[in-house]
PDB file of C-alpha atoms and ligand atoms in Angstrom:
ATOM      1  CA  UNK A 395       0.000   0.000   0.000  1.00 44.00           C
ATOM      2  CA  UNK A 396       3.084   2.194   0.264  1.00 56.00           C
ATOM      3  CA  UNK A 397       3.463   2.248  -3.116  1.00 51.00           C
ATOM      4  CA  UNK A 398       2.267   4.023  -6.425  1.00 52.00           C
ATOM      5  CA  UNK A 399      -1.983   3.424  -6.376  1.00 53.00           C
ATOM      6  CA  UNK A 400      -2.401   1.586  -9.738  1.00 46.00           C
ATOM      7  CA  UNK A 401      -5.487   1.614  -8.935  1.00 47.00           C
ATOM      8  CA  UNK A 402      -6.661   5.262  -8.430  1.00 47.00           C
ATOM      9  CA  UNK A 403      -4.481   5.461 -11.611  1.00 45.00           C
ATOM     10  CA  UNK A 404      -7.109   3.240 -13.281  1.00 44.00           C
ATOM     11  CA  UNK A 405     -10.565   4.577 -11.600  1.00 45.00           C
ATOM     12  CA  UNK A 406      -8.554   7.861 -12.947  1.00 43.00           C
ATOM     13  CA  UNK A 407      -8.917   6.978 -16.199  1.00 42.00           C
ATOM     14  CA  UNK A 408     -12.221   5.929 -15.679  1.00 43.00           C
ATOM     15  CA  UNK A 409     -13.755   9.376 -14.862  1.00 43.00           C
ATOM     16  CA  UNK A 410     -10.816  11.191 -17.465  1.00 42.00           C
ATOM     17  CA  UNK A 411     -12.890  10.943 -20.738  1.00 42.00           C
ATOM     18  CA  UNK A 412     -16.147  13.107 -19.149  1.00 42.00           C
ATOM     19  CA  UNK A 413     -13.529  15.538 -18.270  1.00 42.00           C
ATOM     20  CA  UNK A 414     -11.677  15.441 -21.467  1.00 40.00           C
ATOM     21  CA  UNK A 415     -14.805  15.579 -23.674  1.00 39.00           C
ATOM     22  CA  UNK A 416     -15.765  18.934 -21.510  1.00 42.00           C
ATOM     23  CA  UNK A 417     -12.243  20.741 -22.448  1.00 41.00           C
ATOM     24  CA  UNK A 418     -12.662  23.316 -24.849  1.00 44.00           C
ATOM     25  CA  UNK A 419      -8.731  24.651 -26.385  1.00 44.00           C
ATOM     26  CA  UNK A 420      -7.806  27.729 -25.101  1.00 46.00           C
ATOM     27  CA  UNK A 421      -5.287  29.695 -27.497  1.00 47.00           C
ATOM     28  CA  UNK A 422      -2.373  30.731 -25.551  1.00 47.00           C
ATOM     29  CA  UNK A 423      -1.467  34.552 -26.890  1.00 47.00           C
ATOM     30  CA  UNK A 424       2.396  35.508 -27.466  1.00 42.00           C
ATOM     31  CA  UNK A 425       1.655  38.390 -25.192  1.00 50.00           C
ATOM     32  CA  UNK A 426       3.412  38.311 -22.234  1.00 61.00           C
ATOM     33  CA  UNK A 427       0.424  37.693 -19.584  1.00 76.00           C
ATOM     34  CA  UNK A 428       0.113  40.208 -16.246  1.00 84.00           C
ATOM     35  CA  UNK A 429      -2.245  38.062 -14.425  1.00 93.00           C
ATOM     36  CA  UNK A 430      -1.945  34.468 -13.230  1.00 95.00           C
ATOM     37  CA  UNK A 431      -5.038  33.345 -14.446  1.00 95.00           C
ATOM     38  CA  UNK A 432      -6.921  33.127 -17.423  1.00 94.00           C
ATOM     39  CA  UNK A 433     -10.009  35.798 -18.276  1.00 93.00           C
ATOM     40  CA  UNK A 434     -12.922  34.654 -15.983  1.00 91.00           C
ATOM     41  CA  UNK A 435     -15.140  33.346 -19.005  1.00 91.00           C
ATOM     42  CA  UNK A 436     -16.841  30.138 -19.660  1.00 93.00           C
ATOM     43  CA  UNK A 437     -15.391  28.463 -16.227  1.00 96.00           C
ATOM     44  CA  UNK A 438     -17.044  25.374 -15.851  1.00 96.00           C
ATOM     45  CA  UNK A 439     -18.061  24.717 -11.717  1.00 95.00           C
ATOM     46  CA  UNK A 440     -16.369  21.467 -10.408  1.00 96.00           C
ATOM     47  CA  UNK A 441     -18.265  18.889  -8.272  1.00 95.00           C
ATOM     48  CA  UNK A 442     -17.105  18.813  -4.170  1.00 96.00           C
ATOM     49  CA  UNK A 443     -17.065  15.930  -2.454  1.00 94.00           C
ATOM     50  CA  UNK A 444     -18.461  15.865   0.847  1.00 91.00           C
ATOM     51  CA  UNK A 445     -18.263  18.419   3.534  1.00 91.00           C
ATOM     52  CA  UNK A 446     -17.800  15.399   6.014  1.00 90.00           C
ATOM     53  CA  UNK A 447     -15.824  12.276   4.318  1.00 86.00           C
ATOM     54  CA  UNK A 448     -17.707   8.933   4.599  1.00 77.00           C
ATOM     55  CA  UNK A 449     -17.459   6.520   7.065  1.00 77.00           C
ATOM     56  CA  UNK A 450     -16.626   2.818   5.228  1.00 77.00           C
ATOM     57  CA  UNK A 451     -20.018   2.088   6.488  1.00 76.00           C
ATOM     58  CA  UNK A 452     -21.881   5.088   4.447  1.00 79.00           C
ATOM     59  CA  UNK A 453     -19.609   4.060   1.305  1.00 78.00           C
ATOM     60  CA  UNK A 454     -20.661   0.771   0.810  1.00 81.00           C
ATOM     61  CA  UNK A 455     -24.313   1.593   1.349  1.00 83.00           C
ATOM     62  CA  UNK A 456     -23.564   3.807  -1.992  1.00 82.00           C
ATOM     63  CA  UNK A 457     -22.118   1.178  -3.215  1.00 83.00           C
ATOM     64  CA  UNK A 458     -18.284   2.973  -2.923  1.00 80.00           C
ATOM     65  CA  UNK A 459     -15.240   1.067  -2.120  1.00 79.00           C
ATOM     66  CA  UNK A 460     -13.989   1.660   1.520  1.00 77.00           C
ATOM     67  CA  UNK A 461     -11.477   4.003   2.856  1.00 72.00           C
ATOM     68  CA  UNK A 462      -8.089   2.928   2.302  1.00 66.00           C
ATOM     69  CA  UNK A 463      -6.390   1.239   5.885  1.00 63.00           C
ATOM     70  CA  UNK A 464      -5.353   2.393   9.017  1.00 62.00           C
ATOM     71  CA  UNK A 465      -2.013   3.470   8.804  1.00 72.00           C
ATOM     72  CA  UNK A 466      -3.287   6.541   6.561  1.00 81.00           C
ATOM     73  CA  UNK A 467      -3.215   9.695   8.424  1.00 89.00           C
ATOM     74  CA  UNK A 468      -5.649  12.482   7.816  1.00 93.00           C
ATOM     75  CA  UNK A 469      -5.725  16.067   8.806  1.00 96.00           C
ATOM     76  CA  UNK A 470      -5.850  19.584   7.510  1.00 98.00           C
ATOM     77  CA  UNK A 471      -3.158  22.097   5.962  1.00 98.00           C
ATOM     78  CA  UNK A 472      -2.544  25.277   7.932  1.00 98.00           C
ATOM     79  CA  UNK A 473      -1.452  28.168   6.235  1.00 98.00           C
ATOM     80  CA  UNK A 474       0.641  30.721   7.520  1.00 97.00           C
ATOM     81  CA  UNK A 475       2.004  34.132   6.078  1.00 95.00           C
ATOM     82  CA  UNK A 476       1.119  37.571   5.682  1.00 92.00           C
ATOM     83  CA  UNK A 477      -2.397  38.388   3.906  1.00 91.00           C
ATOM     84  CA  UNK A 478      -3.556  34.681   4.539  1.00 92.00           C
ATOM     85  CA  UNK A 479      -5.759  35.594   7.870  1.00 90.00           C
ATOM     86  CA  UNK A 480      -4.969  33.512  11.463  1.00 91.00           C
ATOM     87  CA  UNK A 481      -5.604  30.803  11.458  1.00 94.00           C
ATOM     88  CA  UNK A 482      -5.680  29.947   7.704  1.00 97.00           C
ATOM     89  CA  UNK A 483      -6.276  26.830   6.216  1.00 98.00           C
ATOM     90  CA  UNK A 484      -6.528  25.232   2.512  1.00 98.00           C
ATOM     91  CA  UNK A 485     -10.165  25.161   1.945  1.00 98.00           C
ATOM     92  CA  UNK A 486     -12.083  22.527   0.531  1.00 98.00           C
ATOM     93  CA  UNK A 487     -13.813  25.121  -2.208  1.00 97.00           C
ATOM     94  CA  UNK A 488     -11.490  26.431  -4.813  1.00 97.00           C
ATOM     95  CA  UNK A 489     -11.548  29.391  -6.561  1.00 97.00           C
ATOM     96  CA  UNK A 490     -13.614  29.648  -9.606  1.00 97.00           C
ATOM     97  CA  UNK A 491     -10.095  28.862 -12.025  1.00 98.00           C
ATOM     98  CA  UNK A 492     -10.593  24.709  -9.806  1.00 98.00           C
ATOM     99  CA  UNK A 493      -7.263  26.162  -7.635  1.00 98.00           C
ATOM    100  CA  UNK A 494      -7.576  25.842  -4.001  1.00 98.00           C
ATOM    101  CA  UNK A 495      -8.288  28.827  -1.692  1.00 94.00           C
ATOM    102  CA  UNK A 496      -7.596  29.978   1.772  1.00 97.00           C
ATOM    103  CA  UNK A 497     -10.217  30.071   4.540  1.00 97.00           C
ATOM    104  CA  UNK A 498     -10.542  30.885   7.775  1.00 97.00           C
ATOM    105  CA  UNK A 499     -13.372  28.852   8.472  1.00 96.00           C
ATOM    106  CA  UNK A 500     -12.322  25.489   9.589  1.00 95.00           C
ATOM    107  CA  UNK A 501     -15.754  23.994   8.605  1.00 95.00           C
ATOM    108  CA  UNK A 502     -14.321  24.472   5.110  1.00 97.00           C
ATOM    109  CA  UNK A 503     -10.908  23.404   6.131  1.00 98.00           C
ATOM    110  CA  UNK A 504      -9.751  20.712   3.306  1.00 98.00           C
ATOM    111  CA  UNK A 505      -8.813  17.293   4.596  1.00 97.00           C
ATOM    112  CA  UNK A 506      -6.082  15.711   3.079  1.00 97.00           C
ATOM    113  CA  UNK A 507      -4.851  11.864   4.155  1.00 94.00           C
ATOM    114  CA  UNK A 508      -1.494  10.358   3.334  1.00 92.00           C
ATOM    115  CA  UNK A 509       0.203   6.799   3.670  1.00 86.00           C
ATOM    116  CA  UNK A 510       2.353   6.767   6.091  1.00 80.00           C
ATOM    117  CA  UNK A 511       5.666   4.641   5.039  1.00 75.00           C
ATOM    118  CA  UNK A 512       8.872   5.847   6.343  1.00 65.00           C
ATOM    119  CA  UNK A 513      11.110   4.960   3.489  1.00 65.00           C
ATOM    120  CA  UNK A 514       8.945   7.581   1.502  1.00 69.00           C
ATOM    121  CA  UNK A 515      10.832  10.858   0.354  1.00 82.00           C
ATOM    122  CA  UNK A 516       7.673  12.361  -1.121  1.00 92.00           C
ATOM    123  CA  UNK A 517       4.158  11.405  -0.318  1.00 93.00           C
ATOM    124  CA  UNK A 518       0.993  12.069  -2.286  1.00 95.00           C
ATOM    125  CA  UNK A 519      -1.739  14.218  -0.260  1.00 97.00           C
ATOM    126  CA  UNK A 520      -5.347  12.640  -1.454  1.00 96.00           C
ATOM    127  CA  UNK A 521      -8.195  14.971  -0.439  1.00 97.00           C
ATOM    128  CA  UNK A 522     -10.765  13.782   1.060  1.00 95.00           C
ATOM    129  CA  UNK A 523     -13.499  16.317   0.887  1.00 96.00           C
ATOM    130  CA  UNK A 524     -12.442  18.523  -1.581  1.00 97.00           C
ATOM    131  CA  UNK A 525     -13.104  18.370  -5.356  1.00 98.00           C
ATOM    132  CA  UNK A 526     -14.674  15.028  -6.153  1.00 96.00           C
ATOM    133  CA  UNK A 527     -13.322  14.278  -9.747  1.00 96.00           C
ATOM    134  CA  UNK A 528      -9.046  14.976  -9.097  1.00 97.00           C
ATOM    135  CA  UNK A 529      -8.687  13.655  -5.820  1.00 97.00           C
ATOM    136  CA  UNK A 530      -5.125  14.619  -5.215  1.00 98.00           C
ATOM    137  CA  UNK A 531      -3.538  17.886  -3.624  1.00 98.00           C
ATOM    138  CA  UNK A 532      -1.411  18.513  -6.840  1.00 98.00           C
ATOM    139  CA  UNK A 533       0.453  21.492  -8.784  1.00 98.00           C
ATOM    140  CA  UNK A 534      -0.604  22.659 -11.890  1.00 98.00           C
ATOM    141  CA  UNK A 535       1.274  24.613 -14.497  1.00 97.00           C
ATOM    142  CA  UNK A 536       0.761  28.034 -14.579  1.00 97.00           C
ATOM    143  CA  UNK A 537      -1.334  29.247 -17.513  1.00 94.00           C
ATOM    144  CA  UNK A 538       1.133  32.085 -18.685  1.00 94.00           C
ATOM    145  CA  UNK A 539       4.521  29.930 -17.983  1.00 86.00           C
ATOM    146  CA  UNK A 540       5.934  29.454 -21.099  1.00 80.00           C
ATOM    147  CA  UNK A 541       8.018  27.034 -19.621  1.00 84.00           C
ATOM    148  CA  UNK A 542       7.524  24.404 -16.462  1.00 89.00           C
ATOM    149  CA  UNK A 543      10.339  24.328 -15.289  1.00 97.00           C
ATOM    150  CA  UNK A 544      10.966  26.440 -11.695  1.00 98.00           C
ATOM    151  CA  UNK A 545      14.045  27.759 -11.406  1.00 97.00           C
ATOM    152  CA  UNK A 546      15.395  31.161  -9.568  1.00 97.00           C
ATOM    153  CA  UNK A 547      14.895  34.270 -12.018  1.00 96.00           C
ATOM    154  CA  UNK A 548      11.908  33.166 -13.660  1.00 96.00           C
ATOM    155  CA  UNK A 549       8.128  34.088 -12.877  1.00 96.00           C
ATOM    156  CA  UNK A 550       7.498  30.481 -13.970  1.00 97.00           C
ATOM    157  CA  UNK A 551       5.150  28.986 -11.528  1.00 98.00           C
ATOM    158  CA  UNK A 552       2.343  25.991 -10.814  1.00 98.00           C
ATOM    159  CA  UNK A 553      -1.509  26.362  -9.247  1.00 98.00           C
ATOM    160  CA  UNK A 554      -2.174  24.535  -6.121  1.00 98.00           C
ATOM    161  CA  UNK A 555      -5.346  22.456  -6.877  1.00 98.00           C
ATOM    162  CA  UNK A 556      -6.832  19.119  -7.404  1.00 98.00           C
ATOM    163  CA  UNK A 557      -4.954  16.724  -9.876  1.00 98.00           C
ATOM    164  CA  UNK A 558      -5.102  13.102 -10.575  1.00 98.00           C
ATOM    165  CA  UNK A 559      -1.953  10.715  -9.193  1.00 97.00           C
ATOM    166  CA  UNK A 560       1.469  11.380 -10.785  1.00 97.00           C
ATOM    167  CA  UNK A 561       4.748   9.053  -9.734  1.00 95.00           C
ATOM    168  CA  UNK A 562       7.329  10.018  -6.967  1.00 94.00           C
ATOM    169  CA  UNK A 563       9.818  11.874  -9.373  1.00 94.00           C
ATOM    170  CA  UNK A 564       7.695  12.306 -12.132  1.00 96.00           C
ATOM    171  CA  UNK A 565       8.058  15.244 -14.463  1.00 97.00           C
ATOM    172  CA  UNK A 566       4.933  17.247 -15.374  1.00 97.00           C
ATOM    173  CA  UNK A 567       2.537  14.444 -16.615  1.00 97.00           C
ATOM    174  CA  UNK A 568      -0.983  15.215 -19.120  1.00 97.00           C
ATOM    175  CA  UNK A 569      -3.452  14.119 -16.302  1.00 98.00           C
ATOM    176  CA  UNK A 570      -6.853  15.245 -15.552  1.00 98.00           C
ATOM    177  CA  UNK A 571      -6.475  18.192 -13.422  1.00 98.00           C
ATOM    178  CA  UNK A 572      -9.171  21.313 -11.509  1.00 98.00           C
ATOM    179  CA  UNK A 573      -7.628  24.037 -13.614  1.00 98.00           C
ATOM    180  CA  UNK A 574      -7.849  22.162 -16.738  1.00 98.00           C
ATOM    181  CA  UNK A 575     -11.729  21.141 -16.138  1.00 98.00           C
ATOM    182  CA  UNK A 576     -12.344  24.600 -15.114  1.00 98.00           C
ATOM    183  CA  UNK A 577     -11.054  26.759 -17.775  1.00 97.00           C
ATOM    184  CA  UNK A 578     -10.412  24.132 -20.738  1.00 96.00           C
ATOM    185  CA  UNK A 579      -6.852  25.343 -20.788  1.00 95.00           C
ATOM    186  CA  UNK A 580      -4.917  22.235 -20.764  1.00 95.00           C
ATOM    187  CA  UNK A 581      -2.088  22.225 -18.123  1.00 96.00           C
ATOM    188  CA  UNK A 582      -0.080  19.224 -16.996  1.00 97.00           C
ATOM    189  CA  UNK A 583       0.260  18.463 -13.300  1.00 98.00           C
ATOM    190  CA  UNK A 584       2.374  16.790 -10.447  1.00 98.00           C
ATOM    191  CA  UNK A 585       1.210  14.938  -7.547  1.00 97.00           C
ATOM    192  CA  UNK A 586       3.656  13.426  -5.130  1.00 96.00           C
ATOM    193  CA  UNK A 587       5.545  16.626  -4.941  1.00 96.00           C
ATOM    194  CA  UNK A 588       5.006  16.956  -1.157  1.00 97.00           C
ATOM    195  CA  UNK A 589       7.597  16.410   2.009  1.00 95.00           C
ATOM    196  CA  UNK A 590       6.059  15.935   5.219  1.00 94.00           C
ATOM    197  CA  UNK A 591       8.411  16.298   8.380  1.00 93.00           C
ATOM    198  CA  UNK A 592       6.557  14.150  10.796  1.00 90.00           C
ATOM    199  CA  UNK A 593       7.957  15.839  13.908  1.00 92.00           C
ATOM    200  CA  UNK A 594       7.061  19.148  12.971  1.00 95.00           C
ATOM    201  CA  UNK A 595       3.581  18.860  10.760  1.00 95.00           C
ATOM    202  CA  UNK A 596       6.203  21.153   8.042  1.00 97.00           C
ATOM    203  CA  UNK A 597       4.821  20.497   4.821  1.00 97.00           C
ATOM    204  CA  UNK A 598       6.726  21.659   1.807  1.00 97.00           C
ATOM    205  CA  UNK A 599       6.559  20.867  -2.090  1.00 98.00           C
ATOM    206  CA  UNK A 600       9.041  19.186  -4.374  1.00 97.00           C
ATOM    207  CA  UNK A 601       8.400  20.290  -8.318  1.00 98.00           C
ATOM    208  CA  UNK A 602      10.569  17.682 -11.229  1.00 98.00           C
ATOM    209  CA  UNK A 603      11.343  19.760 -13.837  1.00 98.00           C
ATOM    210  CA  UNK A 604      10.979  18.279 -17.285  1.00 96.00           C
ATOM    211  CA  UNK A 605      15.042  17.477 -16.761  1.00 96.00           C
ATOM    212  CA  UNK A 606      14.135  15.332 -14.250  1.00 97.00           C
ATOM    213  CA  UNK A 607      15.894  17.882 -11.769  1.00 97.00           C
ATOM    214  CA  UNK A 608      14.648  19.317  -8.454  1.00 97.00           C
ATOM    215  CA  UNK A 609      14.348  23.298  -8.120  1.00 98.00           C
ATOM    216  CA  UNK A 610      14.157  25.079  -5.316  1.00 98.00           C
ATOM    217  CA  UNK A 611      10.268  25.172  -4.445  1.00 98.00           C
ATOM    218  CA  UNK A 612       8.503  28.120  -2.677  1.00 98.00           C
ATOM    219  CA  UNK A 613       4.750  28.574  -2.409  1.00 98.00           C
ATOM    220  CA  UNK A 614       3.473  31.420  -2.265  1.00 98.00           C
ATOM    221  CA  UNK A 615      -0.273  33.016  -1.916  1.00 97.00           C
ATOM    222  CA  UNK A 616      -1.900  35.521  -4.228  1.00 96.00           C
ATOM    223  CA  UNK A 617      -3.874  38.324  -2.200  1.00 93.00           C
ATOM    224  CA  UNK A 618      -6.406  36.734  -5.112  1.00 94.00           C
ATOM    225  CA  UNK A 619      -6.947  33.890  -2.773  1.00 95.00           C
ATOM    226  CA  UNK A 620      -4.874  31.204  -4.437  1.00 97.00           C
ATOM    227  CA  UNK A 621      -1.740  29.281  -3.796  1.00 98.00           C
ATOM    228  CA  UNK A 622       1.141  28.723  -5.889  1.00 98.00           C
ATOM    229  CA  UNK A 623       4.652  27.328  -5.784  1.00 98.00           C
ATOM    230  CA  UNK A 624       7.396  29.353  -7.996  1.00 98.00           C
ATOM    231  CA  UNK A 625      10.914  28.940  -7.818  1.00 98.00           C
ATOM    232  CA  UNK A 626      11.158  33.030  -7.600  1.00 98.00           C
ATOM    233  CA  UNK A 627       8.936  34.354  -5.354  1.00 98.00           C
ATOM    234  CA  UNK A 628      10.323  37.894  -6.444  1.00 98.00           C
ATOM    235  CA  UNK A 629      10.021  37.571  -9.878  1.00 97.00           C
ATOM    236  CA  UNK A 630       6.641  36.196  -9.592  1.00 97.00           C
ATOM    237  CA  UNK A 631       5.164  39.120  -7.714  1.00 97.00           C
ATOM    238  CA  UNK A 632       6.688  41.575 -10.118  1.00 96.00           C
ATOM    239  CA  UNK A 633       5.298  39.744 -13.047  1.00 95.00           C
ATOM    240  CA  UNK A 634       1.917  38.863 -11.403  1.00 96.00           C
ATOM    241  CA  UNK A 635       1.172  40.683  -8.456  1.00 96.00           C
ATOM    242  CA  UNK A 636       3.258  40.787  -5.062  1.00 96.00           C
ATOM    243  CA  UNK A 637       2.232  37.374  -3.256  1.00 97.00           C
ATOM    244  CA  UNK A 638       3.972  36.708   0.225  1.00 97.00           C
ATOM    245  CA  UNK A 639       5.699  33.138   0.801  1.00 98.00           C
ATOM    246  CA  UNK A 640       3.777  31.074   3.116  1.00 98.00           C
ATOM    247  CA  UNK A 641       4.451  28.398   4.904  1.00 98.00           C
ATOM    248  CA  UNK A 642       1.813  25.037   5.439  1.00 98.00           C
ATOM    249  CA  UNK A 643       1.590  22.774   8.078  1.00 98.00           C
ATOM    250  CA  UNK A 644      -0.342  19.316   8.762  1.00 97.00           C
ATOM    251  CA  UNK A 645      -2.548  19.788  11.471  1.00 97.00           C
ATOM    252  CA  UNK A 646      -3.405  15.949  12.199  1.00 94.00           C
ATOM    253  CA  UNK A 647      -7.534  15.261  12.930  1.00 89.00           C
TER     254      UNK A 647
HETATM  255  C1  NAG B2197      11.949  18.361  11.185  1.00 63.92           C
HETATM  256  O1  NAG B2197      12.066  19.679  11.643  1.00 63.92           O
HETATM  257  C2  NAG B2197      12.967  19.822  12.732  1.00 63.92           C
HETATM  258  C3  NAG B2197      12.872  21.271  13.221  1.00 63.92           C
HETATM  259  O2  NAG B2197      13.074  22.175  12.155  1.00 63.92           O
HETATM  260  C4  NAG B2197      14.373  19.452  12.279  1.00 63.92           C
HETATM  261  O3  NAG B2197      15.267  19.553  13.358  1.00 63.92           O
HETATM  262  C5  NAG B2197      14.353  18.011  11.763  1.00 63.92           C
HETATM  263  O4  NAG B2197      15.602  17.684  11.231  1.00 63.92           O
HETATM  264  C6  NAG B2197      13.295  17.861  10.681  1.00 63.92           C
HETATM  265  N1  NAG B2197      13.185  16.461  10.314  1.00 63.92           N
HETATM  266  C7  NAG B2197      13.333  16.066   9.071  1.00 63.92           C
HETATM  267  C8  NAG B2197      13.177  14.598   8.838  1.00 63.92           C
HETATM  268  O5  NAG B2197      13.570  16.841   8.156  1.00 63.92           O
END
């Protein structure tokens, strides 16, 4: 169970075609883009899951399969940083571009459960209440990057939202992604970018570049109410709007 989930890989694929069938192309321009996100037209609302996840008991009476074992751990992601509000959480409703917002309401607090193996370097983050259809905590490349790859001195930079599974290491991958079902704009996505330090709840992300190689990886949060992760925080918030760093932390249920 500590490995890759073949099989959330494969119900993935499953649900991919509705999503995939909804995506209308959006043309990129050559202009250099100011904002991080796309014009707000033709966004397509994305499904939640439940406010409260299921008990095994209420998913087999809708004829689900059951939550994975016990040595998953679930909690919810604390946000900290200027602008974000105290205490701040990742909420379970994103934004209307399918990234993931900040809340101070920890009734909308997202809740997030990862296998616990030591050997693991980076662990996936499945979401357990947020949106339904990409049920991993993932990063999304950024509609006006040009290019994925993170690196200091560039304003390239990834969404924080709701992806389907991607392999420890793996480059950006074409999977079904929030971003992608909400704006048509296809994006690729990452999902076991994140390092947990189990003493300390610190939770920080690890982007692959399409090199294979490991940039430094900042998030930071756009007074807009959305997360991203940029390997120049600077540079970002010149090209897009000054965005403090934040930090996140697992807050275990
Ligand atoms: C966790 O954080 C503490 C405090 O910053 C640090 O001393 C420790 O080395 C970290 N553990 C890991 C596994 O990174």
């Amino acid at each position: 169970m500590c490995s890759f989930n073949f099989y959330a890989v494969f119900a993935a694929l499953l649900v991919a075609p509705a999503l995939v069938g909804a995506r209308v192309p959006v043309t990129r321009t050559s202009m250099r883009e100011t904002a991080a996100n796309p014009a707000a037209v033709g966004l397509a609302p994305l499904a939640l899951a439940h406010r409260t996840p299921l008990t095994n008991a209420q998913r087999l009476a809708r004829g689900l399969t059951p939550n994975r074992p016990r040595f998953n751990r679930a909690g919810t992601i604390q946000v900290t940083g200027a602008g974000t509000g105290t205490p701040a959480f990742i909420s379970r409703v994103p934004n209307a571009f399918g990234e993931y917002a900040v809340t101070t309401d920890t009734a909308d607090a997202l809740i997030v459960q990862y296998t616990d193996c030591a050997d693991a370097s980076v662990i996936d983050l499945a979401t357990l209440n947020g949106i339904a259809d990409v049920p991993y905590l993932g990063a999304i490349t950024g509609f006006a990057t040009a290019l994925q790859d993170l690196r200091r001195g560039s304003s390239a930079y990834a969404y924080i939202g709701g992806t389907d599974q991607t392999a420890p290491g793996a480059t950006p991958q074409a999977v079904s992604n929030s971003f992608m079902a909400a704006t048509g704009d296809q994006e690729e996505a990452e999902s076991a970018l994140w390092t947990l330090n189990r003493t300390t709840g610190a939770l920080s992300a690890q982007w692959v570049n399409i090199d294979g190689s490991k940039p430094e990886t900042i998030i930071v949060y756009s007074p807009e109410n959305f997360l991203v992760i940029t390997g120049d925080p600077t540079i970002f918030g010149a090209s897009f709007g000054t965005s403090p760093v934040v930090t996140l932390t697992f807050v275990a249920a």
